[in-house]
Amino acid sequence: MMTFYVSPYRRIARMRDAMDRMLEENFPQAEVTEREMVLAVDVKSDDEAYSIKALVPGVEADDINVEVLNNTVSIRGEFEAADKEDNKFLTCELPVGRFSRVITLPTALDPSKSEASLKNGVFSLRVPKAESHRPKAIKISAN
C-alpha cells in the first residue's frame, strides 16, 4: 500500500500563481522612467526638539528642499548624475536622481525655530517641538 502526503501549501501555491496571472493580465505594470529614492534618515528626540540626519553625498545645500507643517517634515532633493562624457567607470554605485522623505512625528512642531545644516555630505535638521507639547516642570508647594 502506498502512502500519499497531502500538503495544504500546494493548493495555496497554485491559488497564488492563479492570482498572479490574473493580476498581470488585467493590470499590466506601467513603465517607470524615473524612480524617486526614499532618503534614509536617523531621527532622535529629546524634551525640546527632534533631530534628523541623512547622508546626501555630493548634494549642495541649495538642492535640498525642507518643509515643516504641523507634525510632518518633508525633505526633497536630487543626487546629480556623474559626468556622462566620462565612460571610464569600472563601477558606478553612487545614487543618482531625485530623493524624498516625509517623516510624521508624534507631536506638533515649531517650524519658525528650525535649524538645518549640510556639512561633509551629512544633512542635519533640528525642529523644536511646539510649546504645548514640551514637558513642563511643576513646582510643588508645601503648606
Short mmCIF file of C-alpha atoms in Angstrom, two decimals:
data_model
loop_
_atom_site.label_atom_id
_atom_site.label_comp_id
_atom_site.label_asym_id
_atom_site.label_seq_id
_atom_site.Cartn_x
_atom_site.Cartn_y
_atom_site.Cartn_z
CA MET A 1 0.00 0.00 0.00
CA MET A 2 1.35 3.44 -0.96
CA THR A 3 1.24 6.39 1.35
CA PHE A 4 0.47 9.82 -0.08
CA TYR A 5 1.27 13.01 1.73
CA VAL A 6 -1.08 15.89 1.12
CA SER A 7 0.35 19.33 1.67
CA PRO A 8 -2.04 22.24 2.18
CA TYR A 9 0.68 24.53 0.85
CA ARG A 10 0.48 23.07 -2.67
CA ARG A 11 -3.11 24.29 -3.07
CA ILE A 12 -2.18 27.70 -1.67
CA ALA A 13 0.76 27.97 -4.08
CA ARG A 14 -1.46 27.10 -7.06
CA MET A 15 -4.04 29.66 -5.93
CA ARG A 16 -1.32 32.33 -5.54
CA ASP A 17 0.02 31.57 -9.05
CA ALA A 18 -3.50 31.86 -10.50
CA MET A 19 -4.00 35.22 -8.76
CA ASP A 20 -0.63 36.47 -10.06
CA ARG A 21 -1.56 35.51 -13.64
CA MET A 22 -4.96 37.19 -13.31
CA LEU A 23 -3.44 40.42 -11.97
CA GLU A 24 -0.75 40.52 -14.66
CA GLU A 25 -3.35 40.07 -17.41
CA ASN A 26 -5.78 42.68 -16.10
CA PHE A 27 -3.43 45.23 -14.55
CA PRO A 28 -0.21 45.47 -16.56
CA GLN A 29 2.56 47.34 -14.80
CA ALA A 30 3.20 50.85 -16.02
CA GLU A 31 6.60 51.73 -17.41
CA VAL A 32 8.65 53.59 -14.83
CA THR A 33 11.08 56.03 -16.39
CA GLU A 34 12.49 57.60 -13.27
CA ARG A 35 12.22 56.40 -9.72
CA GLU A 36 12.32 58.65 -6.68
CA MET A 37 14.51 57.24 -3.92
CA VAL A 38 13.43 57.18 -0.31
CA LEU A 39 16.01 59.04 1.73
CA ALA A 40 17.28 57.05 4.73
CA VAL A 41 17.22 59.10 7.94
CA ASP A 42 18.04 58.90 11.63
CA VAL A 43 15.52 60.63 13.91
CA LYS A 44 16.24 61.44 17.57
CA SER A 45 14.01 63.07 20.13
CA ASP A 46 14.69 64.97 23.33
CA ASP A 47 12.45 67.13 25.54
CA GLU A 48 12.89 70.20 23.33
CA ALA A 49 13.17 69.04 19.71
CA TYR A 50 13.59 66.34 17.06
CA SER A 51 16.93 65.90 15.31
CA ILE A 52 17.01 64.38 11.83
CA LYS A 53 20.15 63.33 9.95
CA ALA A 54 20.61 61.96 6.43
CA LEU A 55 23.56 61.15 4.20
CA VAL A 56 23.44 63.16 0.96
CA PRO A 57 26.89 62.86 -0.65
CA GLY A 58 27.55 65.35 -3.43
CA VAL A 59 24.35 67.33 -2.88
CA GLU A 60 24.58 71.10 -2.40
CA ALA A 61 22.54 72.91 0.28
CA ASP A 62 20.59 74.81 -2.41
CA ASP A 63 19.45 71.49 -3.91
CA ILE A 64 17.63 70.34 -0.75
CA ASN A 65 14.08 71.48 -0.01
CA VAL A 66 12.69 71.15 3.53
CA GLU A 67 9.10 71.84 4.57
CA VAL A 68 7.60 71.56 8.06
CA LEU A 69 3.84 71.53 8.60
CA ASN A 70 2.05 70.53 11.83
CA ASN A 71 3.85 67.30 12.79
CA THR A 72 5.27 66.43 9.36
CA VAL A 73 8.73 67.08 7.92
CA SER A 74 9.25 66.76 4.17
CA ILE A 75 12.78 66.54 2.70
CA ARG A 76 13.34 66.54 -1.08
CA GLY A 77 16.34 66.89 -3.33
CA GLU A 78 18.34 65.39 -6.14
CA PHE A 79 21.60 63.50 -6.48
CA GLU A 80 23.31 64.81 -9.61
CA ALA A 81 24.42 62.30 -12.25
CA ALA A 82 28.12 61.78 -12.81
CA ASP A 83 29.68 63.25 -15.95
CA LYS A 84 28.14 61.22 -18.78
CA GLU A 85 31.01 62.08 -21.13
CA ASP A 86 33.43 60.17 -18.92
CA ASN A 87 32.86 56.49 -19.74
CA LYS A 88 35.80 55.25 -17.71
CA PHE A 89 33.76 53.90 -14.79
CA LEU A 90 34.61 50.42 -13.54
CA THR A 91 31.68 50.63 -11.13
CA CYS A 92 29.04 53.31 -10.76
CA GLU A 93 27.19 52.84 -7.46
CA LEU A 94 26.60 56.35 -6.17
CA PRO A 95 22.94 57.38 -6.01
CA VAL A 96 21.55 59.35 -8.95
CA GLY A 97 18.17 61.03 -9.27
CA ARG A 98 15.54 62.55 -7.03
CA PHE A 99 15.06 61.62 -3.40
CA SER A 100 12.37 62.42 -0.87
CA ARG A 101 11.30 61.55 2.61
CA VAL A 102 8.19 62.52 4.55
CA ILE A 103 8.51 61.97 8.29
CA THR A 104 5.45 62.11 10.53
CA LEU A 105 6.41 62.82 14.12
CA PRO A 106 4.31 62.17 17.24
CA THR A 107 3.94 65.83 18.27
CA ALA A 108 3.29 69.22 16.66
CA LEU A 109 6.38 71.18 15.57
CA ASP A 110 7.52 74.80 15.67
CA PRO A 111 8.97 75.40 12.18
CA SER A 112 9.88 79.04 12.90
CA LYS A 113 12.78 77.93 15.13
CA SER A 114 14.03 75.08 12.91
CA GLU A 115 17.72 74.89 12.01
CA ALA A 116 19.22 72.98 9.07
CA SER A 117 22.82 72.44 8.01
CA LEU A 118 24.85 70.47 5.49
CA LYS A 119 28.43 69.51 6.27
CA ASN A 120 30.61 66.84 4.64
CA GLY A 121 27.63 65.21 2.94
CA VAL A 122 25.58 64.95 6.16
CA PHE A 123 22.29 66.85 6.24
CA SER A 124 21.14 67.79 9.76
CA LEU A 125 17.81 69.28 10.79
CA ARG A 126 16.68 70.29 14.27
CA VAL A 127 12.96 71.01 14.60
CA PRO A 128 11.69 72.18 18.01
CA LYS A 129 8.53 70.67 19.42
CA ALA A 130 5.62 73.07 19.78
CA GLU A 131 5.48 74.70 23.22
CA SER A 132 2.23 72.92 24.01
CA HIS A 133 3.93 69.52 23.55
CA ARG A 134 7.02 70.12 25.66
CA PRO A 135 7.20 68.72 29.18
CA LYS A 136 6.87 71.32 31.91
CA ALA A 137 8.23 71.11 35.43
CA ILE A 138 5.65 71.88 38.10
CA LYS A 139 6.75 73.16 41.49
CA ILE A 140 5.04 71.63 44.47
CA SER A 141 4.26 73.92 47.39
CA ALA A 142 4.37 72.54 50.90
CA ASN A 143 1.70 74.03 53.20
#
